[in-house]
Coordinates of C-alpha atoms in Angstrom, one line a residue:
M306 CA 89.6 31.7 137.1
L307 CA 92.1 31.4 140.1
N308 CA 91.0 27.8 140.7
H309 CA 91.6 27.0 137.0
L310 CA 95.2 28.5 137.2
V311 CA 96.0 26.6 140.4
R312 CA 94.8 23.3 138.9
A313 CA 96.6 24.0 135.6
S314 CA 99.9 24.7 137.4
G315 CA 99.7 21.3 139.2
I316 CA 100.6 22.7 142.6
V317 CA 97.5 21.3 144.2
E318 CA 98.0 17.9 142.6
A319 CA 101.7 17.8 143.6
A320 CA 100.7 18.7 147.2
R321 CA 98.2 15.8 147.3
R322 CA 100.6 13.3 145.9
K323 CA 103.7 14.4 148.0
P324 CA 102.6 16.3 151.0
R325 CA 105.8 15.6 152.9
T326 CA 108.0 17.1 150.1
M327 CA 105.8 20.2 150.0
A328 CA 106.0 20.6 153.8
I329 CA 109.8 20.3 153.8
G330 CA 110.0 22.8 150.9
A331 CA 107.8 25.3 152.7
A332 CA 109.8 24.9 155.9
L333 CA 113.1 25.5 154.1
V334 CA 111.7 28.7 152.5
A335 CA 110.5 29.9 156.0
V336 CA 113.9 29.2 157.6
T337 CA 115.8 30.9 154.8
V338 CA 113.7 34.1 155.1
T339 CA 114.0 34.1 158.9
V340 CA 117.8 33.7 158.7
V341 CA 118.2 36.5 156.1
C342 CA 116.1 38.8 158.2
L343 CA 117.9 38.1 161.4
L344 CA 121.3 38.6 159.7
A345 CA 120.3 41.9 158.2
L346 CA 118.8 43.3 161.4
R347 CA 121.4 42.2 163.9
P348 CA 123.3 44.9 165.8
G349 CA 126.5 46.0 164.2
N350 CA 125.1 46.0 160.7
D351 CA 124.6 49.8 160.5
F352 CA 124.3 50.2 156.8
K353 CA 124.8 54.0 156.4
A354 CA 125.5 55.7 153.2
A355 CA 127.9 58.7 153.4
N356 CA 126.2 61.9 152.5
V357 CA 128.7 63.5 150.1
S358 CA 126.4 66.3 148.9
R359 CA 127.8 68.6 151.6
N360 CA 131.4 68.0 150.7
Y361 CA 133.5 70.7 149.1
R362 CA 133.6 70.1 145.3
A363 CA 136.8 70.6 143.4
C364 CA 136.9 70.2 139.6
L365 CA 139.9 69.7 137.3
I366 CA 139.5 70.8 133.7
A367 CA 142.0 68.7 131.9
S368 CA 143.2 68.9 128.4
P369 CA 142.5 66.1 125.9
V370 CA 144.7 62.9 126.0
G371 CA 148.1 63.5 124.5
A372 CA 148.3 67.2 125.3
T373 CA 151.7 68.6 126.2
D374 CA 150.5 69.6 129.7
A375 CA 149.6 66.0 130.7
P376 CA 152.2 65.8 133.4
L377 CA 150.9 68.9 135.1
A378 CA 147.4 67.7 134.8
R379 CA 148.4 64.4 136.4
S380 CA 150.1 66.2 139.3
A381 CA 147.1 68.5 139.8
W382 CA 144.7 65.5 139.8
Q383 CA 147.0 63.6 142.3
G384 CA 146.7 66.7 144.6
M385 CA 142.9 66.7 144.3
L386 CA 142.8 62.9 145.0
T387 CA 145.0 63.4 148.1
A388 CA 142.7 66.2 149.4
A389 CA 139.7 63.9 148.7
A390 CA 141.3 61.1 150.6
T391 CA 141.6 63.3 153.7
G392 CA 137.8 63.7 153.6
H393 CA 135.1 66.1 152.8
V394 CA 136.3 66.9 149.2
N395 CA 134.6 65.5 146.1
A396 CA 137.2 65.6 143.3
Q397 CA 135.9 65.6 139.7
R398 CA 137.9 65.4 136.5
I399 CA 136.4 67.0 133.4
V400 CA 138.2 66.5 130.1
A401 CA 137.8 69.3 127.6
P402 CA 137.5 68.1 124.1
T403 CA 140.1 70.6 122.9
T404 CA 142.1 73.5 124.5
A405 CA 140.7 76.1 122.1
A406 CA 139.2 79.0 124.1
N407 CA 135.9 78.8 122.2
V408 CA 135.5 75.2 123.4
S409 CA 137.3 75.2 126.8
L410 CA 135.5 78.3 128.2
P411 CA 132.0 76.7 128.0
V412 CA 133.5 73.6 129.7
I413 CA 134.8 75.8 132.5
N414 CA 131.4 77.6 132.7
G415 CA 129.8 74.2 133.0
A416 CA 132.0 73.5 136.0
V417 CA 130.7 76.7 137.6
Q418 CA 127.1 75.5 137.0
R419 CA 128.0 72.2 138.7
H420 CA 128.8 74.3 141.8
C421 CA 132.5 73.4 141.9
G422 CA 134.0 75.3 144.9
L423 CA 137.4 75.3 143.1
I424 CA 138.0 74.9 139.4
V425 CA 141.6 74.0 138.5
T426 CA 142.7 74.6 134.9
V427 CA 146.1 73.3 133.6
G428 CA 148.4 74.4 130.9
E429 CA 149.1 77.4 128.7
A430 CA 146.4 76.6 126.3
M431 CA 143.8 77.0 129.0
R432 CA 145.2 80.3 130.4
E433 CA 142.9 82.6 128.3
S434 CA 139.8 80.6 129.2
A435 CA 140.7 80.6 132.9
E436 CA 141.2 84.4 132.9
K437 CA 137.9 85.0 131.1
A438 CA 136.0 82.7 133.4
A439 CA 137.6 84.3 136.5
A440 CA 136.5 87.7 135.2
A441 CA 133.0 86.6 134.5
H442 CA 132.5 84.8 137.8
P443 CA 134.1 87.0 140.5
H444 CA 132.7 84.8 143.4
Q445 CA 134.1 81.6 142.0
H446 CA 137.5 80.3 143.1
F447 CA 139.9 79.3 140.2
A448 CA 143.4 77.9 140.2
F449 CA 145.6 77.9 137.1
V450 CA 148.6 75.5 136.9
G451 CA 151.3 77.0 134.6
T452 CA 153.0 80.3 134.3
A453 CA 151.2 83.1 136.2
P454 CA 148.0 84.4 134.6
K455 CA 146.8 88.0 134.8
P456 CA 146.4 89.0 138.5
S457 CA 142.9 88.4 139.8
P458 CA 141.5 88.1 143.3
N459 CA 139.7 84.8 142.5
L460 CA 142.4 83.2 140.3
T461 CA 145.3 81.5 142.2
A462 CA 148.5 80.8 140.2
I463 CA 150.2 77.5 140.9
D464 CA 153.7 77.4 139.4
G465 CA 153.9 74.7 136.8
A466 CA 157.7 74.8 136.5
R467 CA 157.9 72.1 139.2
P468 CA 155.3 69.4 138.4
R469 CA 156.2 67.3 141.5
Q470 CA 155.2 70.2 143.7
V471 CA 151.9 70.9 142.0
A472 CA 150.0 68.2 144.0
G473 CA 151.1 69.8 147.3
H474 CA 150.0 73.2 146.2
V475 CA 146.6 71.9 145.2
V476 CA 146.1 70.2 148.5
A477 CA 147.2 73.4 150.4
L478 CA 144.8 75.5 148.4
L479 CA 141.9 73.1 148.9
D480 CA 142.6 73.0 152.7
E481 CA 142.6 76.8 152.8
L482 CA 139.3 77.2 150.7
R483 CA 137.4 74.6 152.7
R484 CA 137.8 76.5 156.0

């Protein structure tokens, strides 16, 4: 069967008719493979993937596009990206389909299941959900950007009156929690 396939493909016949062309082709293939192997294995090509699984995970629960708290969410996200750029923080942005408590609370609970070390919620519409989630998960760290929510040991308030300072507060909180 194999002989039939080799004959049918014409490789043997081509090699008989043009042995020099086949030899040159085989040599080119061998040289190419050798060069690729040598380049990949030479010193200095240490291909190492960063293991981000041990990084601190911070999650921003953002309102849908066009929400009135979008400037605060942008500032909080910028703070999370700044903290991530300094290293050892994985920043994730999760957009809630709506700010209604019956929808946003399951989104926040989903962030708890993702093992987010810090969950940041933004805006007055998310306040009730943040307070309920903080009460239900006492060992989880939460931050709320807006006017101060009900006092809770695991819920940090970040004043939303000054959007330009929100990013700095988020970076400081992440630095504190990572230690």
